[in-house]
Amino acid sequence: MAPGAPSSSPSPFLAVLLFSSLVPSPVQAIVVYTDRVVHGAVGSRVTLHCSFWSSEWVSDDISFTWRYQPEGGRDAISIFHYAKGQPYIDEVGTFKERIQWVGDPRWKDGSIIIHNLDYSDNGTFTCDVKNPPDIVGKTSQVTLYVFEKVPTRYGLVLGAVIGGVLGVVLLLLLLFYLVRYCWLRRQAALQRRLSAMEKGKFHKSAKDSKRGRQTPVLYAMLDHSRSTKAASEKKSKGLGESRKDKK
Amino acid sequence: MLLLLLGIIILHVAVLVLLFVSTIVSQWLVGHGYATDLWQNCSVSTTSNVHHCFFSSANEWLQSVQATMILSVIFSVLSLFLFFCQLFTLTKGGRFYITGVFQILAGLCVMSAASIFTVRHPEWHLNSDYSYGFAYILAWVAFPLALLSGVIYVILRKRE
């Protein structure tokens, strides 16, 4: 696909629309669209797109014709023909075994694929569409350049770098905020639990204090009783002793 | 405090201007009767004094230089915007982390652009008679300034 093709293809379309709206009598004309320039690598394949715009319905008698004019050559030869629902590959030229029909007339598509590209394939390919009764119209041409290594399209690296870096930065920022948000939420939850625990501790301690006080009281009483016992024993002992002493 | 704020903003705007100028102006490489930048090659023919400009090649490295320069401008603009946002929303004593990070990123981007250009420009620039133009130098000047202003943002605490 050539960089200029997408921008250039609507303009003839618009021109035709304008033209047909300006001219009172209905002018039947078929408009064929192809890329302007196609690049291909040696040994690889390339798809030559061809579509058209017609005022008529797509008829059964639709026909596509691809012609090829070598670079610097004078005469164009027909290399491919599609008619009555059948693709015909012309038996002349260097393309006879390398063309594949991939179009579909129902989708207004007359594309072909050329396999196993060679440097000698450089040239102009012309797509011609006849959609009876709509047969008057211009053909469209696409120029094929075969390279050892296909040059990258302008803007591809540019866009990739800008988009990639911006995407990564955005992602990191998002991740950072997500982690911070989660952390803050966890922290808040922890805080809440902590404060709840603190409150619960108060409650518990309040409850516990009763029990806690009870048990110590019990213990204390026990202790007290023990101590009193001991004291009494002591007392009694002391008494006894004293008694003994007295004796 | 106000003076410091003014100084920071002036520094930031200066970095932005440097970035814009070095991105746009066609003076990265200058030679006899021609000047090139990231976008086009311009030549002045001595006989007719006519300016001819052609688009630069679609070399991948040149494209990445263009991309990093654009990125640095984007980051710096974003940083300035975020600075004003944070100036009004940040809590007292907070630091301008996001602003600083974006400004540092802008500095790193312009550094990578200038270094890629330095290393790779013979790939698309075949004329051997050249010297670096002022836009190239401005790009290199913008790098430490952007880094400096980014570090200042990170260090700075907001006062009431």
XYZ file of C-alpha atoms in Angstrom:
407
model
C 0.000 0.000 0.000
C 1.347 3.355 -0.897
C 1.170 6.120 1.634
C -0.499 8.437 -0.820
C -3.131 5.992 -1.928
C -5.661 6.254 0.897
C -5.684 10.006 0.718
C -5.809 10.091 -3.010
C -8.547 7.544 -3.548
C -11.433 9.503 -2.006
C -10.756 12.572 -4.080
C -11.693 11.084 -7.470
C -14.661 9.542 -5.749
C -15.735 12.922 -4.457
C -15.009 14.451 -7.809
C -17.242 11.902 -9.467
C -19.968 12.544 -6.937
C -19.678 16.253 -7.480
C -19.589 15.761 -11.189
C -22.632 13.541 -11.247
C -24.526 15.915 -9.016
C -23.620 18.898 -11.154
C -24.415 17.306 -14.463
C -28.147 16.844 -14.817
C -28.073 13.850 -17.144
C -27.020 10.669 -15.344
C -23.543 9.923 -16.494
C -22.727 6.286 -16.111
C -19.102 5.844 -15.337
C -17.156 3.248 -13.533
C -14.327 4.311 -11.304
C -11.544 1.890 -10.551
C -9.310 2.172 -7.535
C -5.901 0.689 -6.976
C -2.906 1.632 -4.904
C -0.492 4.003 -6.545
C 2.690 2.203 -5.610
C 3.305 -1.241 -4.203
C 6.592 -2.444 -2.764
C 7.614 -6.037 -2.648
C 10.655 -8.019 -1.657
C 12.377 -10.422 -4.014
C 10.959 -13.913 -3.705
C 7.967 -12.793 -1.677
C 4.482 -12.132 -2.923
C 2.490 -9.003 -3.323
C -1.228 -8.335 -3.475
C -2.436 -5.937 -6.129
C -5.698 -4.535 -4.884
C -8.360 -3.393 -7.270
C -11.832 -2.204 -6.438
C -14.338 -0.075 -8.226
C -17.337 2.129 -7.811
C -20.226 1.776 -10.165
C -23.642 3.321 -10.340
C -25.065 -0.034 -11.399
C -25.557 -3.212 -9.479
C -22.806 -5.727 -9.856
C -23.901 -7.788 -12.804
C -23.083 -11.374 -13.688
C -21.233 -10.196 -16.751
C -18.699 -8.280 -14.731
C -15.167 -8.594 -15.968
C -11.777 -7.653 -14.554
C -8.697 -7.303 -16.680
C -5.155 -6.859 -15.456
C -2.548 -5.619 -17.881
C 1.141 -5.355 -17.318
C 3.577 -2.893 -18.780
C 7.217 -3.520 -17.938
C 9.313 -0.650 -16.689
C 10.546 1.199 -19.730
C 8.484 -1.008 -22.004
C 6.104 0.364 -24.549
C 3.314 -2.122 -24.905
C 1.132 -3.544 -22.207
C 0.228 -7.190 -22.247
C -2.852 -8.701 -20.751
C -1.928 -11.024 -17.934
C -5.190 -11.822 -16.243
C -8.821 -11.849 -17.101
C -11.913 -12.568 -15.094
C -15.223 -13.021 -16.856
C -18.480 -14.890 -16.311
C -17.374 -16.016 -12.898
C -14.193 -17.627 -14.149
C -10.597 -16.387 -13.800
C -8.396 -16.814 -16.847
C -4.661 -16.459 -16.605
C -3.103 -15.546 -19.905
C -0.595 -18.023 -21.187
C 1.864 -15.372 -22.232
C 4.316 -13.394 -20.221
C 6.268 -14.204 -17.129
C 3.341 -14.260 -14.759
C 1.399 -17.240 -16.005
C 2.287 -19.512 -13.104
C 2.538 -16.844 -10.485
C -0.850 -15.167 -10.480
C -3.534 -16.033 -8.006
C -7.033 -14.652 -8.099
C -8.193 -13.506 -4.675
C -10.947 -11.110 -5.657
C -14.661 -11.423 -5.224
C -16.984 -9.566 -7.599
C -19.728 -9.459 -4.990
C -17.477 -7.279 -2.826
C -16.357 -5.266 -5.855
C -12.922 -6.716 -5.419
C -10.651 -7.666 -8.306
C -7.414 -8.228 -6.469
C -4.698 -10.614 -7.562
C -1.600 -11.920 -5.852
C 1.705 -12.251 -7.643
C 3.971 -14.846 -6.147
C 7.738 -15.203 -6.202
C 8.614 -11.663 -7.179
C 11.659 -10.897 -9.248
C 13.448 -7.674 -10.139
C 12.158 -8.020 -13.686
C 8.597 -7.633 -12.408
C 9.074 -3.904 -11.922
C 6.440 -2.147 -13.922
C 2.934 -0.854 -14.110
C -0.139 -2.966 -13.622
C -3.430 -1.692 -14.901
C -6.765 -2.796 -13.571
C -9.764 -2.463 -15.816
C -13.292 -3.273 -14.747
C -16.369 -3.582 -16.921
C -19.690 -3.886 -15.202
C -22.259 -3.995 -18.025
C -24.027 -1.826 -18.784
C -21.578 0.359 -16.927
C -18.503 -0.017 -19.078
C -17.284 3.505 -19.619
C -14.638 4.628 -17.232
C -11.027 5.064 -16.503
C -8.652 2.328 -15.566
C -6.352 2.561 -12.592
C -2.676 1.834 -12.443
C -0.398 0.543 -9.747
C 3.365 0.565 -10.008
C 5.262 -2.331 -8.547
C 8.776 -1.918 -7.206
C 10.707 -4.969 -6.201
C 13.417 -4.512 -3.596
C 15.893 -6.766 -1.960
C 14.536 -5.506 1.344
C 11.269 -3.673 1.472
C 11.809 -0.163 2.839
C 9.715 0.519 5.890
C 6.858 2.828 5.362
C 7.459 6.323 6.523
C 5.913 6.983 9.887
C 5.832 3.367 10.950
C 8.850 3.591 13.239
C 7.891 7.105 14.261
C 4.436 6.061 15.309
C 5.654 2.883 16.926
C 8.242 4.674 19.052
C 5.907 7.459 20.122
C 3.022 5.135 20.774
C 5.187 2.584 22.512
C 6.882 4.998 24.878
C 3.686 6.858 25.670
C 1.916 3.563 26.243
C 4.633 2.266 28.534
C 4.710 5.505 30.539
C 0.948 5.539 30.817
C 0.943 1.904 31.886
C 3.612 2.505 34.510
C 1.738 5.525 35.816
C -1.454 3.536 35.988
C 0.322 0.677 37.728
C 1.918 3.067 40.182
C -1.373 4.661 41.077
C -3.071 1.292 41.308
C -0.425 -0.016 43.671
C -0.573 3.174 45.702
C -4.352 3.031 45.814
C -4.305 -0.590 46.924
C -1.640 0.152 49.488
C -3.552 3.125 50.855
C -6.714 1.084 51.017
C -4.944 -1.695 52.802
C -3.375 0.791 55.105
C -6.743 2.352 55.787
C -8.279 -1.047 56.407
C -5.424 -1.908 58.717
C -5.881 1.368 60.500
C -9.564 0.706 60.860
C -8.934 -2.769 62.149
C -6.343 -1.472 64.484
C -8.643 1.162 65.863
C -11.425 -1.378 66.018
C -9.111 -3.700 67.884
C -8.210 -0.899 70.178
C -11.845 -0.266 70.837
C -12.429 -3.972 71.134
C -9.559 -4.133 73.564
C -11.275 -1.502 75.614
C -14.455 -3.470 75.484
C -12.677 -6.683 76.072
C -10.541 -5.208 78.730
C -13.653 -3.831 80.271
C -15.172 -7.277 80.124
C -11.940 -8.880 81.033
C -11.474 -6.562 83.884
C -14.564 -7.962 85.476
C -13.378 -11.462 84.963
C -9.835 -10.441 85.522
C -10.738 -8.677 88.616
C -12.846 -11.610 89.666
C -10.110 -14.107 89.276
C -7.565 -12.030 91.012
C -10.104 -11.462 93.666
C -10.592 -15.167 93.918
C -6.908 -15.674 93.871
C -6.523 -12.898 96.242
C -9.128 -14.399 98.456
C -7.488 -17.750 98.106
C -4.236 -16.179 98.756
C -5.798 -14.238 101.444
C -7.388 -17.337 102.909
C -4.120 -19.115 102.467
C -2.307 -16.308 104.004
C -4.909 -16.005 106.700
C -4.667 -19.752 107.147
C -0.982 -19.475 107.254
C -1.371 -16.516 109.466
C -3.810 -18.344 111.638
C -1.563 -21.346 111.588
C 1.230 -19.095 112.358
C -0.963 -17.535 114.874
C -1.963 -20.872 116.232
C 1.573 -22.011 115.984
C 2.657 -18.841 117.475
C -0.059 -19.297 119.933
C 1.063 -22.832 120.517
C 4.537 -21.738 120.660
C 3.593 -19.007 122.856
C 1.636 -21.510 124.737
C 4.620 -23.736 124.659
C 6.605 -20.815 125.600
C 4.151 -20.183 128.284
C 4.370 -23.728 129.349
C 9.660 31.637 47.602
C 7.897 33.459 44.771
C 11.249 34.111 43.156
C 12.070 30.417 43.266
C 8.720 29.563 41.730
C 9.263 32.112 38.986
C 12.744 30.783 38.365
C 11.519 27.231 38.020
C 8.789 28.217 35.611
C 11.216 30.261 33.544
C 13.629 27.346 33.448
C 10.859 25.022 32.337
C 9.661 27.381 29.637
C 13.229 27.834 28.464
C 13.609 24.066 28.147
C 10.357 23.930 26.213
C 11.476 26.678 23.851
C 14.792 24.936 23.293
C 13.032 21.677 22.559
C 10.606 23.283 20.145
C 13.284 25.207 18.326
C 15.594 22.256 18.002
C 12.748 20.073 16.777
C 11.500 22.511 14.176
C 14.411 24.543 12.899
C 16.216 23.148 9.910
C 19.726 23.541 11.239
C 20.812 20.170 12.550
C 23.486 19.786 9.942
C 24.734 22.654 7.894
C 27.105 22.538 5.013
C 27.982 24.476 1.969
C 24.698 25.864 0.672
C 22.404 23.472 2.430
C 20.918 22.724 5.817
C 19.088 19.666 7.026
C 16.990 18.865 10.007
C 14.872 16.002 11.107
C 12.182 16.682 8.571
C 13.653 18.057 5.402
C 16.763 18.788 3.442
C 16.976 22.320 2.201
C 19.483 23.625 -0.232
C 20.100 27.073 -1.600
C 21.422 27.109 -5.083
C 23.993 29.843 -5.394
C 23.069 30.826 -8.912
C 19.390 31.535 -8.571
C 19.147 31.939 -4.796
C 16.173 29.621 -4.635
C 15.300 27.551 -1.624
C 14.689 23.910 -2.395
C 13.421 21.637 0.312
C 12.909 17.912 0.091
C 11.547 15.538 2.606
C 14.131 13.606 4.503
C 14.543 9.924 3.951
C 12.401 7.365 5.708
C 15.383 5.897 7.492
C 14.375 4.051 10.641
C 16.941 5.790 12.803
C 15.933 9.203 11.566
C 12.356 8.311 12.361
C 13.311 7.308 15.876
C 15.147 10.621 16.294
C 11.992 12.419 15.196
C 9.913 10.306 17.525
C 12.094 10.922 20.565
C 12.187 14.659 19.889
C 8.404 14.746 19.668
C 8.202 12.656 22.817
C 10.455 15.031 24.709
C 8.282 17.968 23.686
C 5.170 16.067 24.735
C 6.658 15.106 28.091
C 7.870 18.609 28.795
C 4.509 20.163 27.969
C 2.802 17.540 30.082
C 5.204 18.261 32.897
C 4.435 21.974 32.822
C 0.737 21.219 32.837
C 1.115 18.800 35.728
C 3.215 21.327 37.609
C 0.384 23.832 37.562
C -2.065 21.104 38.524
C 0.092 19.992 41.417
C 0.756 23.558 42.483
C -2.893 23.882 43.399
C -3.741 20.375 44.481
C -0.661 19.161 46.277
C -0.809 19.009 50.031
C 1.588 21.141 51.977
C 5.033 19.654 52.131
C 4.392 17.317 49.222
C 6.866 16.869 46.414
C 6.322 17.371 42.691
C 7.191 13.787 41.858
C 5.055 13.324 38.747
C 6.092 16.681 37.312
C 9.725 15.924 37.954
C 9.518 12.438 36.503
C 7.996 13.719 33.273
C 10.576 16.449 32.970
C 13.384 13.961 33.517
C 11.797 11.726 30.880
C 11.783 14.673 28.490
C 15.463 15.181 29.197
C 16.247 11.521 28.589
C 14.264 11.571 25.347
C 16.094 14.575 23.970
C 19.369 12.987 25.004
C 18.577 9.776 23.170
C 17.440 11.738 20.116
C 20.656 13.738 20.002
C 22.839 10.712 20.580
C 21.063 8.625 17.950
C 21.441 11.500 15.545
C 25.113 11.836 16.331
C 25.834 8.173 15.792
C 23.534 7.354 12.927
C 23.300 10.425 10.743
C 25.843 9.185 8.161
C 23.297 6.526 7.232
C 20.929 8.996 5.655
C 23.144 12.000 5.275
C 25.595 11.097 2.564
C 27.269 14.457 2.122
C 30.564 14.400 3.977
C 31.026 18.166 4.026
C 29.017 19.219 7.032
C 29.110 20.704 10.493
C 26.564 20.559 13.247
C 24.066 23.384 13.248
C 22.674 25.328 16.159
C 19.491 23.282 16.459
C 21.611 20.224 17.193
C 23.520 22.132 19.866
C 20.284 23.454 21.343
C 19.058 19.889 21.651
C 22.171 19.007 23.610
C 21.760 22.123 25.774
C 18.143 21.246 26.445
C 19.133 17.865 27.861
C 20.969 18.996 31.044
C 18.521 21.837 31.580
C 15.559 19.495 31.420
C 17.289 17.067 33.731
C 18.144 19.881 36.139
C 14.603 21.229 36.240
C 13.289 17.698 36.705
C 15.604 17.113 39.650
C 14.589 20.467 41.146
C 10.950 19.414 40.883
C 11.660 16.173 42.676
C 13.666 17.866 45.434
C 11.261 20.753 45.863
C 8.673 20.653 48.597
C 5.530 22.645 48.359
C 5.064 25.417 50.807
C 1.859 27.172 51.628
